[in-house]
C-alpha cells in the first residue's frame, strides 16, 4: 500500500528540495494549536479578571471547536479559486487578530468573539496546510504530514506549560498578546518562503459533493470520528486520572504524554507505506491505554499507560491524513476538510459526552467508554483499504 502524492510541482524545479515552506507551515500550526489551548493554562486568572466562573471560562476552548466545525467543510467552497498561500497567510493573520482581541477583551463576550475567530483560523489552516505542503515539496507526503503534526506536538509539549508559566509571571493578557505577535510573525514567514499554490482544479461545492459520495472514504472518516470521540471523551480528565493515583506527578506525566505523542507522530510517518496498520495501530494503542488507566492503582501502571495514550493518539492525525489523501488523491482539499471536520466534531461532542458521564457515573466509566470507542475505530480501519 502506498501513499498518494501530487507529483506535479507548482513551482519551477530547482534541482534540490527546500523544506522552508513546510517548516513555516508547521510553525503556523504550532502557534494556532498553542493558541487554541492557551486558556487551559491561564484559566483561573482569566476567569477572575473577567468576572466569570472557571466553568464558564472553559467555553473559551469550546468556542474554537464550534467555529472550526462550521469552517472546515465550507472554506474551500467559499474560496474555490484563491491561491492557497494567500489563504494560509490570511488565516494566520486572523489567528493573530483573534489573540489580540482576547488580550484586550474588556468582557467575556468580546473574548468569545476572538475565540470564534481563532476557530476559523485553526480549522481553515488545517484544511489547506497539508495539500499546500505536498505541492511545495512533491513526492514527500509522509514527511510533510509528520513535520506538520510535529507542530502540534511542540504546541502540546511547550505551548500550554509555557503559557501557564508566563501567565503566572506577567498575566494572561500578556500571554495572548505575545501569541498574537508570534502568530503574525509566522504569517510573514509563510508569505515569504511559500511558493504560490493554485487551488485544485474544480475546487468548490462540486468537489465537496463528489467527495461525499466516496463510500470508502466516508467510512474511514466515520471510523476516525469514532476513535477521536473516544479520545476526547477522556482527555479533558487526564489530570483526574493521574491525580487519583498520585497528584504530585501531574506535570511530569503531562509532559510524558506529549513526548509520547512526538514518538507517535514519527512512527506514523515511518509507516506511510502500511497505512492500514498505521490507522489501526494508533486508536488500538490509546484504547488499550485508556482501558488500563481505568483500573490503574499504582504509578507503575499509570506511567506507561499515559505514555502509550500520547503515543497512540498522536499517530492518528498523521496516519489518517495520509489515508484520506490516498483514498481520495484527486480531491485532497475536500478529503482533508472532512478529516478536520470529523476532528472538530469529535472534540466538541467527546468533551460533552465525557463530562456527562463523569458527573453521572464517575471517572472509570469515562475511561472505559473512551477505550471502547477507540477500539471500535481501530477495528473499522483494520477492515478498510486505502484505495478503492
Short mmCIF file of C-alpha atoms in Angstrom, two decimals:
data_model
loop_
_atom_site.label_atom_id
_atom_site.label_comp_id
_atom_site.label_asym_id
_atom_site.label_seq_id
_atom_site.Cartn_x
_atom_site.Cartn_y
_atom_site.Cartn_z
CA UNK A 1 0.00 0.00 0.00
CA UNK A 2 1.46 3.36 -0.95
CA UNK A 3 0.71 6.95 -0.11
CA UNK A 4 -0.64 9.37 -2.65
CA UNK A 5 1.40 12.31 -3.74
CA UNK A 6 0.86 15.16 -6.12
CA UNK A 7 3.80 14.77 -8.48
CA UNK A 8 3.14 17.99 -10.35
CA UNK A 9 5.12 20.82 -8.79
CA UNK A 10 3.53 24.25 -8.77
CA UNK A 11 6.90 25.99 -8.87
CA UNK A 12 9.83 25.54 -11.23
CA UNK A 13 12.17 22.72 -10.32
CA UNK A 14 15.44 23.87 -8.79
CA UNK A 15 17.25 20.54 -8.64
CA UNK A 16 17.01 20.34 -4.86
CA UNK A 17 14.32 20.23 -2.23
CA UNK A 18 13.86 23.11 0.17
CA UNK A 19 11.92 22.41 3.33
CA UNK A 20 11.50 26.05 4.34
CA UNK A 21 7.83 26.18 3.20
CA UNK A 22 6.91 23.08 5.21
CA UNK A 23 8.76 24.33 8.29
CA UNK A 24 6.94 27.66 8.02
CA UNK A 25 3.61 25.83 7.70
CA UNK A 26 4.48 23.75 10.78
CA UNK A 27 5.33 26.91 12.73
CA UNK A 28 1.91 28.26 11.84
CA UNK A 29 0.25 25.10 13.14
CA UNK A 30 2.29 25.33 16.35
CA UNK A 31 1.07 28.84 17.04
CA UNK A 32 -2.57 28.18 16.16
CA UNK A 33 -2.81 24.99 18.22
CA UNK A 34 -0.97 26.55 21.16
CA UNK A 35 -3.37 29.50 20.96
CA UNK A 36 -6.35 27.14 20.88
CA UNK A 37 -5.43 25.59 24.22
CA UNK A 38 -3.86 28.60 25.95
CA UNK A 39 -6.97 29.30 28.08
CA UNK A 40 -6.47 25.97 29.86
CA UNK A 41 -3.14 27.20 31.24
CA UNK A 42 -4.35 30.63 32.38
CA UNK A 43 -7.95 29.80 33.27
CA UNK A 44 -8.07 30.95 36.93
CA UNK A 45 -6.63 34.40 36.23
CA UNK A 46 -8.70 34.87 33.09
CA UNK A 47 -11.93 33.92 34.88
CA UNK A 48 -11.22 36.16 37.88
CA UNK A 49 -10.28 39.16 35.74
CA UNK A 50 -13.41 38.95 33.57
CA UNK A 51 -15.75 38.11 36.44
CA UNK A 52 -16.95 34.67 35.27
CA UNK A 53 -16.73 31.20 36.76
CA UNK A 54 -13.96 28.86 35.68
CA UNK A 55 -16.58 26.59 34.14
CA UNK A 56 -17.88 29.46 32.03
CA UNK A 57 -14.35 30.48 31.10
CA UNK A 58 -13.85 26.95 29.77
CA UNK A 59 -16.17 27.90 26.92
CA UNK A 60 -13.18 29.81 25.52
CA UNK A 61 -11.80 26.44 24.35
CA UNK A 62 -15.13 25.00 23.20
CA UNK A 63 -15.84 28.08 21.07
CA UNK A 64 -12.91 27.33 18.78
CA UNK A 65 -14.21 23.81 18.10
CA UNK A 66 -17.68 25.13 17.24
CA UNK A 67 -16.27 27.66 14.77
CA UNK A 68 -13.92 25.03 13.34
CA UNK A 69 -16.74 22.58 12.81
CA UNK A 70 -18.51 25.13 10.60
CA UNK A 71 -15.38 26.34 8.82
CA UNK A 72 -13.56 23.16 7.78
CA UNK A 73 -16.11 21.81 5.26
CA UNK A 74 -17.04 25.20 3.80
CA UNK A 75 -13.85 27.22 3.37
CA UNK A 76 -12.85 25.56 0.08
CA UNK A 77 -16.38 26.09 -1.18
CA UNK A 78 -16.25 29.80 -0.32
CA UNK A 79 -12.73 30.19 -1.77
CA UNK A 80 -12.64 27.76 -4.73
CA UNK A 81 -10.02 29.58 -6.82
CA UNK A 82 -7.97 31.67 -4.38
CA UNK A 83 -4.23 30.94 -4.22
CA UNK A 84 -3.70 28.76 -1.15
CA UNK A 85 -0.62 30.66 0.02
CA UNK A 86 -2.77 33.79 0.25
CA UNK A 87 -5.46 31.89 2.14
CA UNK A 88 -2.99 30.39 4.61
CA UNK A 89 -1.39 33.77 5.32
CA UNK A 90 -4.83 35.35 5.76
CA UNK A 91 -5.84 32.62 8.21
CA UNK A 92 -2.69 33.16 10.28
CA UNK A 93 -3.43 36.89 10.25
CA UNK A 94 -6.94 36.12 11.51
CA UNK A 95 -5.38 34.00 14.25
CA UNK A 96 -3.13 36.89 15.25
CA UNK A 97 -6.09 39.30 15.37
CA UNK A 98 -8.08 36.73 17.37
CA UNK A 99 -5.35 36.54 20.02
CA UNK A 100 -5.12 40.32 20.13
CA UNK A 101 -8.90 40.59 20.65
CA UNK A 102 -8.62 38.17 23.58
CA UNK A 103 -5.67 40.08 25.04
CA UNK A 104 -7.60 43.36 25.19
CA UNK A 105 -11.10 41.97 25.80
CA UNK A 106 -12.93 44.09 28.42
CA UNK A 107 -15.68 41.48 28.92
CA UNK A 108 -16.08 37.77 28.36
CA UNK A 109 -18.41 38.22 25.37
CA UNK A 110 -15.65 40.04 23.46
CA UNK A 111 -13.20 37.31 24.38
CA UNK A 112 -15.56 34.72 22.88
CA UNK A 113 -15.63 36.68 19.62
CA UNK A 114 -11.86 36.39 19.50
CA UNK A 115 -12.00 32.69 20.21
CA UNK A 116 -14.55 32.12 17.45
CA UNK A 117 -12.21 33.90 15.03
CA UNK A 118 -9.41 31.61 16.17
CA UNK A 119 -11.58 28.57 15.44
CA UNK A 120 -11.98 29.76 11.86
CA UNK A 121 -8.21 30.17 11.56
CA UNK A 122 -7.36 26.77 13.07
CA UNK A 123 -9.81 24.72 11.01
CA UNK A 124 -9.17 26.55 7.75
CA UNK A 125 -5.40 26.33 8.15
CA UNK A 126 -5.54 22.59 8.87
CA UNK A 127 -7.77 22.05 5.86
CA UNK A 128 -5.24 23.60 3.45
CA UNK A 129 -1.79 23.18 5.02
CA UNK A 130 -1.09 19.56 4.07
CA UNK A 131 -2.22 19.91 0.45
CA UNK A 132 -0.12 23.08 0.15
CA UNK A 133 2.87 21.33 1.71
CA UNK A 134 2.87 18.36 -0.67
CA UNK A 135 2.68 20.72 -3.63
CA UNK A 136 5.60 22.76 -2.34
CA UNK A 137 7.61 19.55 -1.75
CA UNK A 138 6.26 16.99 -4.25
CA UNK A 139 6.64 13.29 -3.59
CA UNK A 140 7.25 13.61 0.17
CA UNK A 141 3.74 13.32 1.59
CA UNK A 142 4.69 11.24 4.64
CA UNK A 143 7.48 13.60 5.70
CA UNK A 144 5.27 16.64 5.15
CA UNK A 145 2.49 15.14 7.27
CA UNK A 146 4.89 14.16 10.05
CA UNK A 147 6.50 17.61 10.08
CA UNK A 148 3.15 19.37 10.30
CA UNK A 149 1.99 17.03 13.06
CA UNK A 150 5.19 17.77 14.98
CA UNK A 151 3.97 21.35 15.12
CA UNK A 152 1.05 20.07 17.18
CA UNK A 153 3.39 18.10 19.44
CA UNK A 154 5.53 21.16 20.06
CA UNK A 155 2.43 23.16 20.94
CA UNK A 156 1.32 20.41 23.32
CA UNK A 157 4.71 19.91 24.96
CA UNK A 158 5.79 23.53 25.26
CA UNK A 159 2.95 25.89 24.39
CA UNK A 160 0.46 25.36 27.20
CA UNK A 161 3.01 24.83 30.04
CA UNK A 162 5.00 27.87 28.89
CA UNK A 163 1.82 29.93 28.58
CA UNK A 164 0.85 28.94 32.11
CA UNK A 165 4.27 29.95 33.46
CA UNK A 166 4.25 33.31 31.67
CA UNK A 167 0.67 33.90 32.78
CA UNK A 168 1.67 33.45 36.40
CA UNK A 169 4.59 35.86 35.96
CA UNK A 170 3.09 38.57 33.74
CA UNK A 171 -0.64 37.98 33.49
CA UNK A 172 -2.84 36.18 30.96
CA UNK A 173 -3.28 39.25 28.74
CA UNK A 174 0.46 39.42 28.11
CA UNK A 175 0.42 35.74 27.10
CA UNK A 176 -2.24 36.32 24.46
CA UNK A 177 -0.50 39.48 23.28
CA UNK A 178 2.70 37.51 22.79
CA UNK A 179 0.76 34.78 20.97
CA UNK A 180 -0.67 37.45 18.65
CA UNK A 181 2.81 38.75 17.82
CA UNK A 182 4.27 35.28 17.19
CA UNK A 183 1.31 34.24 15.04
CA UNK A 184 1.75 37.38 12.95
CA UNK A 185 5.43 36.51 12.56
CA UNK A 186 4.56 33.03 11.25
CA UNK A 187 2.16 34.64 8.76
CA UNK A 188 5.05 36.73 7.45
CA UNK A 189 7.29 33.64 7.26
CA UNK A 190 4.71 31.68 5.24
CA UNK A 191 4.26 34.63 2.88
CA UNK A 192 7.99 34.97 2.19
CA UNK A 193 9.03 31.30 1.87
CA UNK A 194 5.91 29.60 0.49
CA UNK A 195 5.57 29.38 -3.29
CA UNK A 196 2.27 30.18 -4.95
CA UNK A 197 -0.15 27.25 -4.52
CA UNK A 198 -3.03 27.39 -7.01
CA UNK A 199 -6.33 25.89 -5.88
CA UNK A 200 -7.09 22.39 -7.11
CA UNK A 201 -8.96 22.41 -10.43
CA UNK A 202 -12.67 22.21 -9.75
CA UNK A 203 -12.30 23.08 -6.06
CA UNK A 204 -15.56 24.18 -4.53
CA UNK A 205 -19.02 22.83 -3.88
CA UNK A 206 -18.95 20.33 -6.77
CA UNK A 207 -15.73 18.78 -5.49
CA UNK A 208 -17.14 18.50 -1.97
CA UNK A 209 -20.28 16.80 -3.27
CA UNK A 210 -18.21 14.31 -5.27
CA UNK A 211 -16.06 13.57 -2.24
CA UNK A 212 -19.11 12.93 -0.08
CA UNK A 213 -20.19 10.17 -2.49
CA UNK A 214 -16.92 8.27 -1.98
CA UNK A 215 -18.21 5.44 0.19
CA UNK A 216 -14.89 4.05 1.40
CA UNK A 217 -13.58 7.49 2.24
CA UNK A 218 -16.71 8.32 4.24
CA UNK A 219 -16.41 5.04 6.13
CA UNK A 220 -12.85 5.98 7.03
CA UNK A 221 -13.97 9.45 8.15
CA UNK A 222 -16.65 7.79 10.30
CA UNK A 223 -14.16 5.45 11.97
CA UNK A 224 -11.83 8.41 12.51
CA UNK A 225 -14.66 10.32 14.20
CA UNK A 226 -15.45 7.37 16.49
CA UNK A 227 -11.82 6.91 17.54
CA UNK A 228 -11.21 10.61 18.20
CA UNK A 229 -14.53 10.83 20.04
CA UNK A 230 -13.18 8.18 22.39
CA UNK A 231 -10.02 10.18 22.99
CA UNK A 232 -11.77 13.46 23.72
CA UNK A 233 -14.37 11.83 25.95
CA UNK A 234 -11.43 11.02 28.24
CA UNK A 235 -8.69 13.59 27.52
CA UNK A 236 -10.24 16.56 29.39
CA UNK A 237 -9.97 14.40 32.51
CA UNK A 238 -6.44 13.10 32.08
CA UNK A 239 -5.40 15.14 35.09
CA UNK A 240 -8.06 13.45 37.22
CA UNK A 241 -6.84 10.04 36.07
CA UNK A 242 -3.32 10.91 37.25
CA UNK A 243 -4.35 12.65 40.46
CA UNK A 244 -6.37 9.75 41.79
CA UNK A 245 -3.11 7.79 41.93
CA UNK A 246 -0.51 10.50 42.69
CA UNK A 247 -1.22 14.23 42.38
CA UNK A 248 2.46 15.13 42.78
CA UNK A 249 3.43 13.87 39.30
CA UNK A 250 0.75 15.56 37.18
CA UNK A 251 3.12 17.97 35.43
CA UNK A 252 5.68 15.26 34.72
CA UNK A 253 3.14 12.83 33.28
CA UNK A 254 1.52 15.50 31.12
CA UNK A 255 4.99 16.15 29.70
CA UNK A 256 5.46 12.42 29.12
CA UNK A 257 2.11 12.31 27.31
CA UNK A 258 3.41 14.98 24.94
CA UNK A 259 6.74 13.25 24.44
CA UNK A 260 4.92 10.00 23.74
CA UNK A 261 2.89 11.93 21.18
CA UNK A 262 6.06 13.06 19.43
CA UNK A 263 7.10 9.43 19.11
CA UNK A 264 3.67 8.58 17.74
CA UNK A 265 3.94 11.24 15.07
CA UNK A 266 7.28 9.92 13.88
CA UNK A 267 6.14 6.29 13.95
CA UNK A 268 3.03 7.05 11.90
CA UNK A 269 5.18 8.78 9.30
CA UNK A 270 7.52 5.79 9.11
CA UNK A 271 4.50 3.55 8.40
CA UNK A 272 3.37 5.63 5.44
CA UNK A 273 3.51 2.58 3.15
CA UNK A 274 1.49 0.48 5.58
CA UNK A 275 -1.46 2.74 6.17
CA UNK A 276 -3.92 0.06 7.25
CA UNK A 277 -1.52 -0.88 10.04
CA UNK A 278 -0.86 2.76 10.98
CA UNK A 279 -4.51 3.80 11.10
CA UNK A 280 -5.41 0.69 13.09
CA UNK A 281 -2.47 0.78 15.49
CA UNK A 282 -2.96 4.35 16.75
CA UNK A 283 -6.51 4.04 18.15
CA UNK A 284 -5.83 0.45 19.25
CA UNK A 285 -2.89 1.59 21.39
CA UNK A 286 -4.60 4.51 23.06
CA UNK A 287 -7.76 2.41 23.53
CA UNK A 288 -5.64 -0.15 25.39
CA UNK A 289 -4.05 2.67 27.40
CA UNK A 290 -7.47 4.05 28.45
CA UNK A 291 -8.68 0.60 29.49
CA UNK A 292 -5.50 0.15 31.54
CA UNK A 293 -5.91 3.55 33.23
CA UNK A 294 -9.48 2.70 34.19
CA UNK A 295 -8.20 0.07 36.59
CA UNK A 296 -4.78 1.53 37.42
CA UNK A 297 -3.86 1.71 41.09
CA UNK A 298 -0.14 2.48 41.01
CA UNK A 299 2.32 4.66 39.15
CA UNK A 300 3.96 1.56 37.69
CA UNK A 301 0.78 1.14 35.66
CA UNK A 302 -0.17 4.78 35.16
CA UNK A 303 3.16 5.97 33.72
CA UNK A 304 3.38 3.55 30.77
CA UNK A 305 -0.36 3.93 30.13
CA UNK A 306 -0.07 7.72 29.89
CA UNK A 307 2.91 7.48 27.52
CA UNK A 308 1.08 4.88 25.40
CA UNK A 309 -2.01 7.09 25.30
CA UNK A 310 0.00 10.01 23.95
CA UNK A 311 1.85 7.78 21.51
CA UNK A 312 -1.27 6.15 20.09
CA UNK A 313 -3.43 9.24 19.88
CA UNK A 314 -0.77 11.26 18.11
CA UNK A 315 -0.39 8.58 15.47
CA UNK A 316 -3.95 9.34 14.42
CA UNK A 317 -3.58 12.80 12.76
CA UNK A 318 -0.61 11.72 10.63
CA UNK A 319 -1.88 8.29 9.63
CA UNK A 320 -5.43 9.42 8.83
CA UNK A 321 -4.20 12.46 6.93
CA UNK A 322 -2.17 10.17 4.70
CA UNK A 323 -5.03 7.66 4.50
CA UNK A 324 -7.65 10.14 3.29
CA UNK A 325 -5.34 11.65 0.67
CA UNK A 326 -4.50 8.15 -0.59
CA UNK A 327 -8.15 7.13 -0.63
CA UNK A 328 -9.11 10.33 -2.47
CA UNK A 329 -6.00 11.56 -4.36
CA UNK A 330 -7.94 13.68 -6.85
CA UNK A 331 -9.85 15.73 -4.29
CA UNK A 332 -7.38 16.13 -1.45
CA UNK A 333 -8.65 19.51 -0.24
CA UNK A 334 -12.20 18.24 0.24
CA UNK A 335 -11.00 14.97 1.78
CA UNK A 336 -8.80 16.82 4.27
CA UNK A 337 -11.62 19.25 5.04
CA UNK A 338 -13.80 16.30 6.02
CA UNK A 339 -10.99 14.91 8.19
CA UNK A 340 -10.71 18.24 10.02
CA UNK A 341 -14.50 18.40 10.39
CA UNK A 342 -14.51 14.94 11.96
CA UNK A 343 -11.81 16.01 14.42
CA UNK A 344 -13.63 19.22 15.40
CA UNK A 345 -16.95 17.42 15.86
CA UNK A 346 -15.26 14.73 17.95
CA UNK A 347 -13.54 17.32 20.16
CA UNK A 348 -16.82 19.10 20.85
CA UNK A 349 -19.07 16.05 21.28
CA UNK A 350 -16.46 13.99 23.10
CA UNK A 351 -15.99 16.68 25.74
CA UNK A 352 -19.75 16.86 26.27
CA UNK A 353 -20.10 13.06 26.45
CA UNK A 354 -17.20 12.69 28.86
CA UNK A 355 -18.45 15.50 31.10
CA UNK A 356 -21.92 13.99 31.37
CA UNK A 357 -20.53 10.55 32.12
CA UNK A 358 -18.17 11.94 34.74
CA UNK A 359 -20.97 13.75 36.57
CA UNK A 360 -23.31 10.76 36.46
CA UNK A 361 -21.06 7.71 36.82
CA UNK A 362 -17.50 8.77 37.71
CA UNK A 363 -14.11 8.64 36.03
CA UNK A 364 -13.71 4.90 35.46
CA UNK A 365 -16.72 4.60 33.10
CA UNK A 366 -15.44 7.64 31.19
CA UNK A 367 -12.12 5.92 30.54
CA UNK A 368 -13.81 2.64 29.61
CA UNK A 369 -16.22 4.29 27.16
CA UNK A 370 -13.28 6.13 25.60
CA UNK A 371 -11.42 2.82 25.29
CA UNK A 372 -14.36 1.07 23.63
CA UNK A 373 -14.86 3.87 21.10
CA UNK A 374 -11.14 3.89 20.26
CA UNK A 375 -11.11 0.13 19.71
CA UNK A 376 -14.22 0.32 17.51
CA UNK A 377 -12.44 2.93 15.37
CA UNK A 378 -9.35 0.70 15.20
CA UNK A 379 -11.41 -2.30 14.13
CA UNK A 380 -13.08 -0.23 11.44
CA UNK A 381 -9.77 0.87 9.94
CA UNK A 382 -8.47 -2.69 10.08
CA UNK A 383 -11.18 -3.63 7.61
CA UNK A 384 -10.56 -0.80 5.16
CA UNK A 385 -8.12 -0.39 2.28
CA UNK A 386 -6.63 2.99 1.42
CA UNK A 387 -7.51 2.55 -2.24
CA UNK A 388 -10.88 1.61 -3.71
#
